[in-house]
mmCIF file of C-alpha atoms in Angstrom:
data_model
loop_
_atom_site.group_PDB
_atom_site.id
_atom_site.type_symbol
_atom_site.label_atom_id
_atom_site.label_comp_id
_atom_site.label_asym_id
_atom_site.label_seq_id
_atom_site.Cartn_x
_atom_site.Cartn_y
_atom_site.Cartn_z
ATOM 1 C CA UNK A 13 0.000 0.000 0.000
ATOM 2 C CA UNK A 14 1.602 3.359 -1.026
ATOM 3 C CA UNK A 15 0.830 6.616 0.683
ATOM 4 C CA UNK A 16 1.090 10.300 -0.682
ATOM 5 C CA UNK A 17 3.511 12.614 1.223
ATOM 6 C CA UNK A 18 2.886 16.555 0.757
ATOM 7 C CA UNK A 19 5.818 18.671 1.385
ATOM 8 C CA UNK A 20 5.276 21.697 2.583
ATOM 9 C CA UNK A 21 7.852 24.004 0.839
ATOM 10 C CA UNK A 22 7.239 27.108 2.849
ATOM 11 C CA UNK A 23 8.713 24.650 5.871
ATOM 12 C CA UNK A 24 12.357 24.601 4.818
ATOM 13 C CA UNK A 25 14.243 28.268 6.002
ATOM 14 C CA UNK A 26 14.829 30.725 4.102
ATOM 15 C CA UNK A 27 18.313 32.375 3.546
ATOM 16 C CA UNK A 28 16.936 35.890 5.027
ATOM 17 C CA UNK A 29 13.760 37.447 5.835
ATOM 18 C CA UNK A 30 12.224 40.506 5.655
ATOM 19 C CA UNK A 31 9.801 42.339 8.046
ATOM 20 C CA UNK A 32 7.059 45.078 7.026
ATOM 21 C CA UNK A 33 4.699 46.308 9.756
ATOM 22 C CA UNK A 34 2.063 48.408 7.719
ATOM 23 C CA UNK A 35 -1.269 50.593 7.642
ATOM 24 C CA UNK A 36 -1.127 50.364 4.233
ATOM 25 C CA UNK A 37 0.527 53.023 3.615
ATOM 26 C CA UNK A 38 1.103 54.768 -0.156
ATOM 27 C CA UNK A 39 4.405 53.868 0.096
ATOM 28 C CA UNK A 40 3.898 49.998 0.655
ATOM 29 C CA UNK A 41 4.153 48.965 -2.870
ATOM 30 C CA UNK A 42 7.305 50.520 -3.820
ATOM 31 C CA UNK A 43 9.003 49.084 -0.713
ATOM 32 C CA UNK A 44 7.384 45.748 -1.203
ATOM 33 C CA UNK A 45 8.935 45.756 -4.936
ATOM 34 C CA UNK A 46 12.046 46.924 -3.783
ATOM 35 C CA UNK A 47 12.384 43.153 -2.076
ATOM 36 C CA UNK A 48 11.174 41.528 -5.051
ATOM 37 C CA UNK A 49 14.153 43.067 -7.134
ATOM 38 C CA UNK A 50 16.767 42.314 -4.596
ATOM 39 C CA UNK A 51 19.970 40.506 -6.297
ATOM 40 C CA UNK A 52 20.480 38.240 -3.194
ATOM 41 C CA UNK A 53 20.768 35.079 -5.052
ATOM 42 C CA UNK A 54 18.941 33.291 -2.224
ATOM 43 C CA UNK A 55 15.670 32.329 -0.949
ATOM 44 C CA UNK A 56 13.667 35.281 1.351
ATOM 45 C CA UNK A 57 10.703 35.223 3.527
ATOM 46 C CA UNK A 58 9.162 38.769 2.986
ATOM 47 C CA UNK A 59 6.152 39.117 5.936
ATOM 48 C CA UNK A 60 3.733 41.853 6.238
ATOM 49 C CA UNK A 61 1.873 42.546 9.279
ATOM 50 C CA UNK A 62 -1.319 45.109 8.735
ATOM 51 C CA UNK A 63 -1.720 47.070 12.183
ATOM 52 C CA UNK A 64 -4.573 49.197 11.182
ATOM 53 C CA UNK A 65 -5.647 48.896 7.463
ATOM 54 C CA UNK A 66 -5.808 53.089 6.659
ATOM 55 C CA UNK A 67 -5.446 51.922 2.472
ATOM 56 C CA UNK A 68 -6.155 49.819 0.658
ATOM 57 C CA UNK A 69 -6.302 46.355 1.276
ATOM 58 C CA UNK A 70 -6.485 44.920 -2.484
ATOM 59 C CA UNK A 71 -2.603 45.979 -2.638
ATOM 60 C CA UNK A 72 -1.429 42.877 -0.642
ATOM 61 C CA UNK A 73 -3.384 41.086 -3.306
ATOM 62 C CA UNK A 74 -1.791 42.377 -6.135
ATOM 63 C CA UNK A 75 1.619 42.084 -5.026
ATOM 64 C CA UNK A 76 0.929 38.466 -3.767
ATOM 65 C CA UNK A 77 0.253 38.088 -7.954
ATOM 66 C CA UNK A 78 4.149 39.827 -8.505
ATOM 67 C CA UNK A 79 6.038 37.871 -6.020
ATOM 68 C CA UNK A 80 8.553 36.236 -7.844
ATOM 69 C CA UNK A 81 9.331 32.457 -6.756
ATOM 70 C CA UNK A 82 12.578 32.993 -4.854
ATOM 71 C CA UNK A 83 10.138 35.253 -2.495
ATOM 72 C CA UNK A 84 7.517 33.613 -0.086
ATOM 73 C CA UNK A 85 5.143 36.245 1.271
ATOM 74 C CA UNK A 86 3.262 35.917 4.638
ATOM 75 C CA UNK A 87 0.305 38.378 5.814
ATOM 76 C CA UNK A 88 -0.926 38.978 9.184
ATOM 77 C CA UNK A 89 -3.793 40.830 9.541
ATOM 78 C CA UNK A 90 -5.504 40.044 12.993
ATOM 79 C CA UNK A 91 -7.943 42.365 12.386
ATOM 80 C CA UNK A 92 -6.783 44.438 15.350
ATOM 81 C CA UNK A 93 -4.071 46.656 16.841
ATOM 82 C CA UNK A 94 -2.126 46.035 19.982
ATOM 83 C CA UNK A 95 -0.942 49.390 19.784
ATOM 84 C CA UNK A 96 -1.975 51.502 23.128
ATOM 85 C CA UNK A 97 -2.915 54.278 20.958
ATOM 86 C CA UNK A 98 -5.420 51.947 19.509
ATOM 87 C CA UNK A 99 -6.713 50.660 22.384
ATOM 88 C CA UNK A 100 -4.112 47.724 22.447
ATOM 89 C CA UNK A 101 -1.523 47.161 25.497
ATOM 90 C CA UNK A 102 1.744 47.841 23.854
ATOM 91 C CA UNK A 103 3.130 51.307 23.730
ATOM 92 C CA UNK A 104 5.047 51.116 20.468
ATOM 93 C CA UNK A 105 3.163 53.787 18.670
ATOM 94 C CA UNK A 106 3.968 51.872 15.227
ATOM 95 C CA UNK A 107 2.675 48.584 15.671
ATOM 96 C CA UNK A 108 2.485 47.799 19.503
ATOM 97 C CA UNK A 109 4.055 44.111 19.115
ATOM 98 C CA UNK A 110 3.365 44.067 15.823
ATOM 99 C CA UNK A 111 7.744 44.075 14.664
ATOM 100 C CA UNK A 112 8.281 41.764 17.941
ATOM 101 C CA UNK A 113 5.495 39.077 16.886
ATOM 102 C CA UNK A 114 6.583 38.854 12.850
ATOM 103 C CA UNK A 115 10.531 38.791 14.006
ATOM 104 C CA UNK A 116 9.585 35.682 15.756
ATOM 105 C CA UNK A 117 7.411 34.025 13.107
ATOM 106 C CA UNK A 118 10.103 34.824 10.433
ATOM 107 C CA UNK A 119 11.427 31.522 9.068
ATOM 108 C CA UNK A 120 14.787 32.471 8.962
ATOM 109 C CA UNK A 121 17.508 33.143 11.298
ATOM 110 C CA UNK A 122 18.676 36.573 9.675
ATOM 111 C CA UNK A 123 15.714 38.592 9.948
ATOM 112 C CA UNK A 124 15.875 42.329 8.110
ATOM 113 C CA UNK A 125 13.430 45.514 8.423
ATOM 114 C CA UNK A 126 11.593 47.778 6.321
ATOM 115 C CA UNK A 127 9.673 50.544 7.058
ATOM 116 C CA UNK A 128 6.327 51.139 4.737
ATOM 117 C CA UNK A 129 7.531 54.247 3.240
ATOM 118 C CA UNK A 130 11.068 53.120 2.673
ATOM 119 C CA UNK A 131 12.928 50.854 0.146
ATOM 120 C CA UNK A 132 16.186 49.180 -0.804
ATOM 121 C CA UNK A 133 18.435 49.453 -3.055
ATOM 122 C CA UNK A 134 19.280 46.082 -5.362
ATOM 123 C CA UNK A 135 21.825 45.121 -2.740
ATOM 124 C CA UNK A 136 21.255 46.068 0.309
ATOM 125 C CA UNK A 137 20.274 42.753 1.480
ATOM 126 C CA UNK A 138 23.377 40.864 0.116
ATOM 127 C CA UNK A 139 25.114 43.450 1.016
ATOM 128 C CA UNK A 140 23.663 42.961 4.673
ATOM 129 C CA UNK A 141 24.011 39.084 4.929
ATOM 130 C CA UNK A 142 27.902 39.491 3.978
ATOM 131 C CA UNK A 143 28.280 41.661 6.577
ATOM 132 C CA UNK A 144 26.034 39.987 9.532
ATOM 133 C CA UNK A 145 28.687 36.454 8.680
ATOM 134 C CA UNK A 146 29.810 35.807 12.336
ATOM 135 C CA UNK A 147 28.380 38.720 13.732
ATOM 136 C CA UNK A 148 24.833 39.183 15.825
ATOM 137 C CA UNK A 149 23.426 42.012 13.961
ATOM 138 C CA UNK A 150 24.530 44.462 11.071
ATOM 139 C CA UNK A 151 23.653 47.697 9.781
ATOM 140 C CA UNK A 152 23.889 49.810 6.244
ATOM 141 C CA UNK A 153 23.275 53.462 5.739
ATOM 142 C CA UNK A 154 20.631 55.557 4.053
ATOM 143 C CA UNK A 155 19.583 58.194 2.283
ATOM 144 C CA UNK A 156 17.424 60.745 3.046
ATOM 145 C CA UNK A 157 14.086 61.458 1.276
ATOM 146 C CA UNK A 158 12.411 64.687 0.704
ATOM 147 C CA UNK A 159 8.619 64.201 1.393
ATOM 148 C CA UNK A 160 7.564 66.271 -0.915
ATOM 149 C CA UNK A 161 9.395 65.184 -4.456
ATOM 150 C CA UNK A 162 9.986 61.816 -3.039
ATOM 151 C CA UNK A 163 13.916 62.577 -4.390
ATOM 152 C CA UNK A 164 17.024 61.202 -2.340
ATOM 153 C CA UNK A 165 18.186 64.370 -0.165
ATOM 154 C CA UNK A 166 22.116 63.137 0.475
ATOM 155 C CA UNK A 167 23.543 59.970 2.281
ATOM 156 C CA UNK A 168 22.759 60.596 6.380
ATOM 157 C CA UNK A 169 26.216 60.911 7.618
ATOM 158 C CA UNK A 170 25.211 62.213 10.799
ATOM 159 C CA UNK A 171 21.987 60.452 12.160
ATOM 160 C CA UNK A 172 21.289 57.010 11.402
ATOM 161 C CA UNK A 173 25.127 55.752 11.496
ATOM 162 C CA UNK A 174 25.879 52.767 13.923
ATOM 163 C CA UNK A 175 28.087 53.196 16.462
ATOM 164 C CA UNK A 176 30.049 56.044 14.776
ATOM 165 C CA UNK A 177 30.098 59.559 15.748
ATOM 166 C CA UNK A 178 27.466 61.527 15.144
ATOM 167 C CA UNK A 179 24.269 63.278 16.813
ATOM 168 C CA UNK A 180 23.522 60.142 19.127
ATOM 169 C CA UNK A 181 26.335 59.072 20.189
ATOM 170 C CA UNK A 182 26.857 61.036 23.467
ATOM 171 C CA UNK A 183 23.426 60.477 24.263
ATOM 172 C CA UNK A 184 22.411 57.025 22.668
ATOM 173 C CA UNK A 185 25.317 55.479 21.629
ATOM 174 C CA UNK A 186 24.804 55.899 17.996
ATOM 175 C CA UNK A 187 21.897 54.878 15.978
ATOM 176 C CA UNK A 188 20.266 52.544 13.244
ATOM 177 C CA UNK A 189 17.033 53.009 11.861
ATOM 178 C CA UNK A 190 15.134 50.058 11.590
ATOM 179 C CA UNK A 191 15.066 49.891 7.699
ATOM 180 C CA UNK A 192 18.690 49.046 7.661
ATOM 181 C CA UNK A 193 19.298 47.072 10.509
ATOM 182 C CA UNK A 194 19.971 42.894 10.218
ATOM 183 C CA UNK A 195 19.638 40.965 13.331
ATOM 184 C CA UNK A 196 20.271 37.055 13.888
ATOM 185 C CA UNK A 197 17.710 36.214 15.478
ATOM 186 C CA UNK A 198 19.115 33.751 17.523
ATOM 187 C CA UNK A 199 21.585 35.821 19.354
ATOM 188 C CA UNK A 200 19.269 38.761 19.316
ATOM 189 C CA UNK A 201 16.075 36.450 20.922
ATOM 190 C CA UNK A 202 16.032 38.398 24.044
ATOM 191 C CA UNK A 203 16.101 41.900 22.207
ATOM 192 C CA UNK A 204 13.240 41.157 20.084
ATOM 193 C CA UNK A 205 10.413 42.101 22.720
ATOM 194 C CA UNK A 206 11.470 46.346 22.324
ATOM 195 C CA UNK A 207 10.365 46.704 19.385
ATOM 196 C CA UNK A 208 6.978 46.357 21.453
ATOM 197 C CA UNK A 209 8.087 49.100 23.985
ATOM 198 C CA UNK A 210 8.697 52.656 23.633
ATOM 199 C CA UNK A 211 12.148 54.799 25.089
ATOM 200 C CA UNK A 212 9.770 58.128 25.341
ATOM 201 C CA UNK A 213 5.897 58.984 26.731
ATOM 202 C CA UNK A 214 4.324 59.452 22.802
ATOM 203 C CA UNK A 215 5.280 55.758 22.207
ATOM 204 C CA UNK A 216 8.121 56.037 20.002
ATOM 205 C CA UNK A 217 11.621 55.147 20.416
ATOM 206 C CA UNK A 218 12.003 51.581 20.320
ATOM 207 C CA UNK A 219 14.986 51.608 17.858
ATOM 208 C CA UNK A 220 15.959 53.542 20.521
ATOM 209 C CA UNK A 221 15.922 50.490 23.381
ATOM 210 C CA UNK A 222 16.426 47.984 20.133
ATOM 211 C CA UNK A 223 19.893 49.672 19.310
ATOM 212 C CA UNK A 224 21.144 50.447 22.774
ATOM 213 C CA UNK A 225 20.884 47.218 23.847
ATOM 214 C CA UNK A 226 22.523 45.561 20.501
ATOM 215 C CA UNK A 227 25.984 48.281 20.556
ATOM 216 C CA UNK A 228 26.061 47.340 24.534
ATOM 217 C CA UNK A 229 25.670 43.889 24.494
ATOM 218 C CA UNK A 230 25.862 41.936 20.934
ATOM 219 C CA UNK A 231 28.602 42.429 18.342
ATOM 220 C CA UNK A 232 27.813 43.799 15.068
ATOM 221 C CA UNK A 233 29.374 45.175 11.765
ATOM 222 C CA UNK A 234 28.221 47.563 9.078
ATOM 223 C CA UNK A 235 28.218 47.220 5.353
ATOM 224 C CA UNK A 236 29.953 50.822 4.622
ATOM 225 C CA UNK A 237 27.344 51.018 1.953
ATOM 226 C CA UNK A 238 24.041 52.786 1.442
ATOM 227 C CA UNK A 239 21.780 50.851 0.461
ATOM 228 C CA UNK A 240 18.419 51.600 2.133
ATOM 229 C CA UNK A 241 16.043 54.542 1.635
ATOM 230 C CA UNK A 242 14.230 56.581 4.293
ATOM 231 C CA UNK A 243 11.523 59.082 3.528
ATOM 232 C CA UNK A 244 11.418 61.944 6.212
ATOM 233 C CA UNK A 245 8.326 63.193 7.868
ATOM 234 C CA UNK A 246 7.326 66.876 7.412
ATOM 235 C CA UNK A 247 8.477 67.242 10.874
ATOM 236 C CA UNK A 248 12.004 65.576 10.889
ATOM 237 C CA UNK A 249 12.682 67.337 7.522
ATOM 238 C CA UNK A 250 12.524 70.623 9.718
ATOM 239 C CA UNK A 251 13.969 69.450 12.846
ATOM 240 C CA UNK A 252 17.423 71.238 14.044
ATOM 241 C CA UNK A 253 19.963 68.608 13.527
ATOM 242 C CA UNK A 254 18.439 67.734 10.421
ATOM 243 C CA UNK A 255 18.737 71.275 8.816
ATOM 244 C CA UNK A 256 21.860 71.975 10.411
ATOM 245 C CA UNK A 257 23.548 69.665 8.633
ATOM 246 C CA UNK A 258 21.637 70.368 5.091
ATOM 247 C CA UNK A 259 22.799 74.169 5.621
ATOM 248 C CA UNK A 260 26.631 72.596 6.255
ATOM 249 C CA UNK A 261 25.758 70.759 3.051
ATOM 250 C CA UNK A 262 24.880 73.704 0.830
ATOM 251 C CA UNK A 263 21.118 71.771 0.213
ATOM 252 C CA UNK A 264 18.985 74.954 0.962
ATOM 253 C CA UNK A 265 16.453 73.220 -1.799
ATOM 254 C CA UNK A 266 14.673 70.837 0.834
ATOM 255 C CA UNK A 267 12.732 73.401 2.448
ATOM 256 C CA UNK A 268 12.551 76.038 -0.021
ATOM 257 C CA UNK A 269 9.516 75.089 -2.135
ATOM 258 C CA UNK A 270 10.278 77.454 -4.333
ATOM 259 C CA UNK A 271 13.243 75.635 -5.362
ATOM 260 C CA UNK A 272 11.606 72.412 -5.676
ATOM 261 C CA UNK A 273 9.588 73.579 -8.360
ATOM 262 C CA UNK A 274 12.100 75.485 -10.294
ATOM 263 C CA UNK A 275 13.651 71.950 -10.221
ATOM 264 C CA UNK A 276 10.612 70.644 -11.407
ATOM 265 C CA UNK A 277 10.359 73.162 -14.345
ATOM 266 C CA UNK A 278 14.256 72.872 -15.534
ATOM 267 C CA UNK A 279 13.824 68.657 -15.520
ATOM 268 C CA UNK A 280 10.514 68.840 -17.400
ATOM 269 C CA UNK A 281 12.493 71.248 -19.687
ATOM 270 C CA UNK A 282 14.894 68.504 -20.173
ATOM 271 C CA UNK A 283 13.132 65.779 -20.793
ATOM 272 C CA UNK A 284 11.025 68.069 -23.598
ATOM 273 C CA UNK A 285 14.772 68.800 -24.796
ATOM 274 C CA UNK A 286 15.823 65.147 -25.353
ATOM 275 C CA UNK A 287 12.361 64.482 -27.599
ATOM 276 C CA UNK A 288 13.710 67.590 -29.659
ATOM 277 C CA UNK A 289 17.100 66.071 -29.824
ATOM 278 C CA UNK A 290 18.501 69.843 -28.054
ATOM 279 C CA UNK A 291 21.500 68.062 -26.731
ATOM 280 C CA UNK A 292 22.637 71.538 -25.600
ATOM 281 C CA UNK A 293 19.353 72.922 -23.605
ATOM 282 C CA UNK A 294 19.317 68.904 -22.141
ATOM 283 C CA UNK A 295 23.085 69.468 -20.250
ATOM 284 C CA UNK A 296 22.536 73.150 -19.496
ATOM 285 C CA UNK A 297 19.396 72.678 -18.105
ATOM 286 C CA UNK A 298 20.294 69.105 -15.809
ATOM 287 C CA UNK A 299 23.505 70.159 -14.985
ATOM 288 C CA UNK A 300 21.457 73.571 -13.656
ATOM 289 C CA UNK A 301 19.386 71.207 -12.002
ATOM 290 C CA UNK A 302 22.069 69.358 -10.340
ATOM 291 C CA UNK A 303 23.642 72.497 -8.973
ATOM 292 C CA UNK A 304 20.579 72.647 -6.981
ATOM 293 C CA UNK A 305 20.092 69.116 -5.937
ATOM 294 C CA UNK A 306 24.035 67.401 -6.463
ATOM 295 C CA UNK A 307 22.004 64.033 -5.880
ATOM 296 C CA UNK A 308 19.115 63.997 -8.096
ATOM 297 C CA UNK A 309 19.252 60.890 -10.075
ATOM 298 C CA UNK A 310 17.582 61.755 -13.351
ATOM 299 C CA UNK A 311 19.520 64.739 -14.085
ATOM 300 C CA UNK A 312 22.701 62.766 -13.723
ATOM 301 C CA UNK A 313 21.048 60.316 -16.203
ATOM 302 C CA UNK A 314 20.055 63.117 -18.659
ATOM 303 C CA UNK A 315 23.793 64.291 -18.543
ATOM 304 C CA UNK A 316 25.436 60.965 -19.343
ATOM 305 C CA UNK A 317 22.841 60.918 -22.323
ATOM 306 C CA UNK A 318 24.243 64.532 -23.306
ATOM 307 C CA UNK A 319 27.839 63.497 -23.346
ATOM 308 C CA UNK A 320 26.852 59.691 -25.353
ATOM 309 C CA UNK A 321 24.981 61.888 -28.073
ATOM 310 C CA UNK A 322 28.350 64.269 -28.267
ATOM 311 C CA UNK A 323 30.866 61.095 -28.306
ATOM 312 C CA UNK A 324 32.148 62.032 -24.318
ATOM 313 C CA UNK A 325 31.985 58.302 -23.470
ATOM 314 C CA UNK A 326 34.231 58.530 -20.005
ATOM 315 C CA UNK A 327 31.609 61.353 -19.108
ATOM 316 C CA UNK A 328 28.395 59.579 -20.078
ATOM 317 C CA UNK A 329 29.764 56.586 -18.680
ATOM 318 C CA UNK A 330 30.412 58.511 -15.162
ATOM 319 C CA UNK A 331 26.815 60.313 -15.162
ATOM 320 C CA UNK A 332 25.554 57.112 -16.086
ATOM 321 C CA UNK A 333 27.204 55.719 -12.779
ATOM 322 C CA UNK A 334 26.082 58.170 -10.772
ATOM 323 C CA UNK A 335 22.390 58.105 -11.391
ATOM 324 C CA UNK A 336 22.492 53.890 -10.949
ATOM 325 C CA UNK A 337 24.025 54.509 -7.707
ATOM 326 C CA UNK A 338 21.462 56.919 -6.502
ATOM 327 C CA UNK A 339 18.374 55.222 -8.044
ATOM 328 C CA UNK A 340 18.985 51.461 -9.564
ATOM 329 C CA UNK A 341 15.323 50.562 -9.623
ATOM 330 C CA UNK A 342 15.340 50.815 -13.084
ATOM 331 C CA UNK A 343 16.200 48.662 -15.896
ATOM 332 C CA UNK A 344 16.409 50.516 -18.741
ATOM 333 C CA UNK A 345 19.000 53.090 -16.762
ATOM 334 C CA UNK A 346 21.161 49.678 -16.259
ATOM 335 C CA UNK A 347 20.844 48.624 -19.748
ATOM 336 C CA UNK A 348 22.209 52.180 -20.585
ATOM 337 C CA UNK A 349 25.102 52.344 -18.327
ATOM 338 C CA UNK A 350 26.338 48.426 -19.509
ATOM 339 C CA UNK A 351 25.777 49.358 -23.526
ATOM 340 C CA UNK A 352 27.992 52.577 -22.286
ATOM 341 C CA UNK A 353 30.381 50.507 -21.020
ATOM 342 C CA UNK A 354 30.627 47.488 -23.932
ATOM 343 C CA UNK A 355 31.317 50.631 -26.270
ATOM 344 C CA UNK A 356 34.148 51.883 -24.151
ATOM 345 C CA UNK A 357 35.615 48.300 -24.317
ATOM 346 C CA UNK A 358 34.798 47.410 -20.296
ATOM 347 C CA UNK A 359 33.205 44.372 -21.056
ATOM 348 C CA UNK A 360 33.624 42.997 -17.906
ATOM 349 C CA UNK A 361 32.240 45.613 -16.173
ATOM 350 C CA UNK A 362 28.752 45.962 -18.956
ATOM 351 C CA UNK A 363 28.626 41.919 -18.315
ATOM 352 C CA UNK A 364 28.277 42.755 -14.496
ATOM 353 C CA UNK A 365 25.429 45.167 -15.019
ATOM 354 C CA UNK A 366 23.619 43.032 -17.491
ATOM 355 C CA UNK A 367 24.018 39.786 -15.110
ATOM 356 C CA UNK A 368 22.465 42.385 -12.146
ATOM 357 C CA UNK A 369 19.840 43.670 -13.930
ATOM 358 C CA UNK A 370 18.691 40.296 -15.095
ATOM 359 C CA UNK A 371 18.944 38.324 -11.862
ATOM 360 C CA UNK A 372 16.621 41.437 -10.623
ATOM 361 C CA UNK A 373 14.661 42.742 -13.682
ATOM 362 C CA UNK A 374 13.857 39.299 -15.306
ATOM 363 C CA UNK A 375 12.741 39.903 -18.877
ATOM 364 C CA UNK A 376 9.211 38.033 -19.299
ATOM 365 C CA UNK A 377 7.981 36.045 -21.969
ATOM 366 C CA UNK A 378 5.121 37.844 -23.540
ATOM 367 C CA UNK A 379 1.942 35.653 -23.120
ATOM 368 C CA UNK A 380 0.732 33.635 -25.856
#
């Protein structure tokens, strides 16, 4: 007599996991896609954990339908809060246990974070695994958001940087925001519960307890890379430390809206210059752009395609560079930058970027 044994596939552990606590924010999507286009050549366990559903709830559905398979995806929606501001018992404003109770169900031992309005860049999680090897926990670095444009501000040199100097260390220690911390989970077991708690009376702060208790206790190591993306509040954006260290920067953009638009009117007058084929108006008006905002990614795309149309390949193939390392979340920027660099004879390099952008960008059959 034969019997039928189902394996459950979901059972084996994955190589890393990924956390999202959520209210459905706007932002969900982008950050839930930035997992799916990760080039960790591994297996991850992405889990999403609704606290109060503010949006709408037919987006978990869709992206269930664009997980790719190296990606299992897990939902919990009890169809409550434990939140204290919601009438739960935890004081974590974001979540109550929410962070502590998916951290714990994560079928993996390296268990990463990500914040509803953040995202990753293609390697931050590879990047984060290499890094965590022997260690209990391990960190990257961000960049800053505007809120407004939704455009990288600069890398945070200052804030959100481990146990190096900067605002926090005095007082805290240092710092990690939770979007690019990595913990094992196994040595970090007993740190898990704060992310239920909160370090100050309006319920926030638990990165606070989470990170004090990892730099004091647990060994860790950072990437020096960064790789994850962290959109400011209204109210951080203006905050002191914040906009001291813009004004050291020379970024007097981020809270002059008056500047934000003229940026908006100079790229939308480059983009109209690239359908006339004004190769001229398209670098005076990104590079005008970019000494604005030094960081925004399109302009430094625009310029590279100035210099390729005029024969400056070294340029192009810099600008080119530049824009993939502030925003690599699209393709057809990566396909650019490797046919830049197969016509300036780095072939190893262009095979690099073509290998990258197909592990993460797979090209799909069309549908018969």
């Amino acid at each position: 007599m034969s019997s039928i044994s189902h394996v459950n596939v979901s059972q084996a552990p994955a190589d890393v996991a990924v956390v999202v606590q959520t209210v459905l924010a706007p932002g969900l999507a982008k950050a839930v896609r930035s997992v799916f286009s990760q080039d960790f050549p591994g297996r991850i366990h992405l889990l999403i954990g609704v606290d109060v559903a503010q949006g709408d709830a037919s987006i978990l559905d869709r992206l269930a339908g664009e997980c790719p398979p190296h990606v299992s995806m897990s939902v919990l929606d009890p169809g409550y809060s434990t939140s204290r501001r919601h009438g739960g018992v935890y004081p974590n404003y974001y979540g109550g246990s929410l962070r502590t109770v998916l951290s714990y169900l994560a079928n993996s031992r390296r268990v990463a974070y990500l914040d509803d309005n953040d995202w990753y860049a293609g390697n931050h999680l590879s990047a984060l695994v290499a890094a965590i090897d022997g260690k209990d926990w391990a960190w990257s670095g961000r960049w800053l958001v505007h809120p407004v444009d939704g455009l990288p501000i600069c890398r945070d040199e200052w804030d959100s940087v481990g146990c190096r100097p900067g605002i926090n260390a005095e007082r805290y220690g240092g710092f990690v925001q939770p979007s690019g911390l990595m913990l094992d989970k196994e040595a970090c077991h007993f740190v898990l519960p704060l992310w239920s708690l909160a370090a100050f009376p309006d319920g926030t702060g638990e990165d606070r307890l989470i990170f004090d208790e990892l730099h004091k206790t647990l060994v860790g190591a950072s990437t020096d890379l960064f790789t994850c993306f962290c959109s400011l509040s209204d109210h951080a954006l203006h905050g002191d430390h914040h906009q001291r260290e813009f004004a050291k920067r020379g970024l007097s953009w981020v809270v002059d809206p008056t500047q934000i638009e003229h940026v908006g009117t100079l790229m939308a007058d480059a983009r109209e210059s690239v359908e006339r084929g004004d190769w001229e108006n398209v670098g005076w008006a990104a590079s005008s752009v970019l000494t604005i905002h030094p960081h925004h990614p399109e302009a430094h795309f625009l310029l590279g395609r100035k210099h390729r149309f005029l024969g400056e390949l070294g340029e192009a193939i810099k600008s080119f560079s530049e824009a993939v390392a502030i925003d690599d979340s699209r393709p057809e920027w990566l396909d650019t930058l490797a046919d830049a660099l197969e016509k300036g004879h780095r072939k190893r390099e262009a095979r690099e970027v073509r290998a990258n952008r197909s592990r993460r960008f797979p090209i799909k059959s069309p549908v018969a």
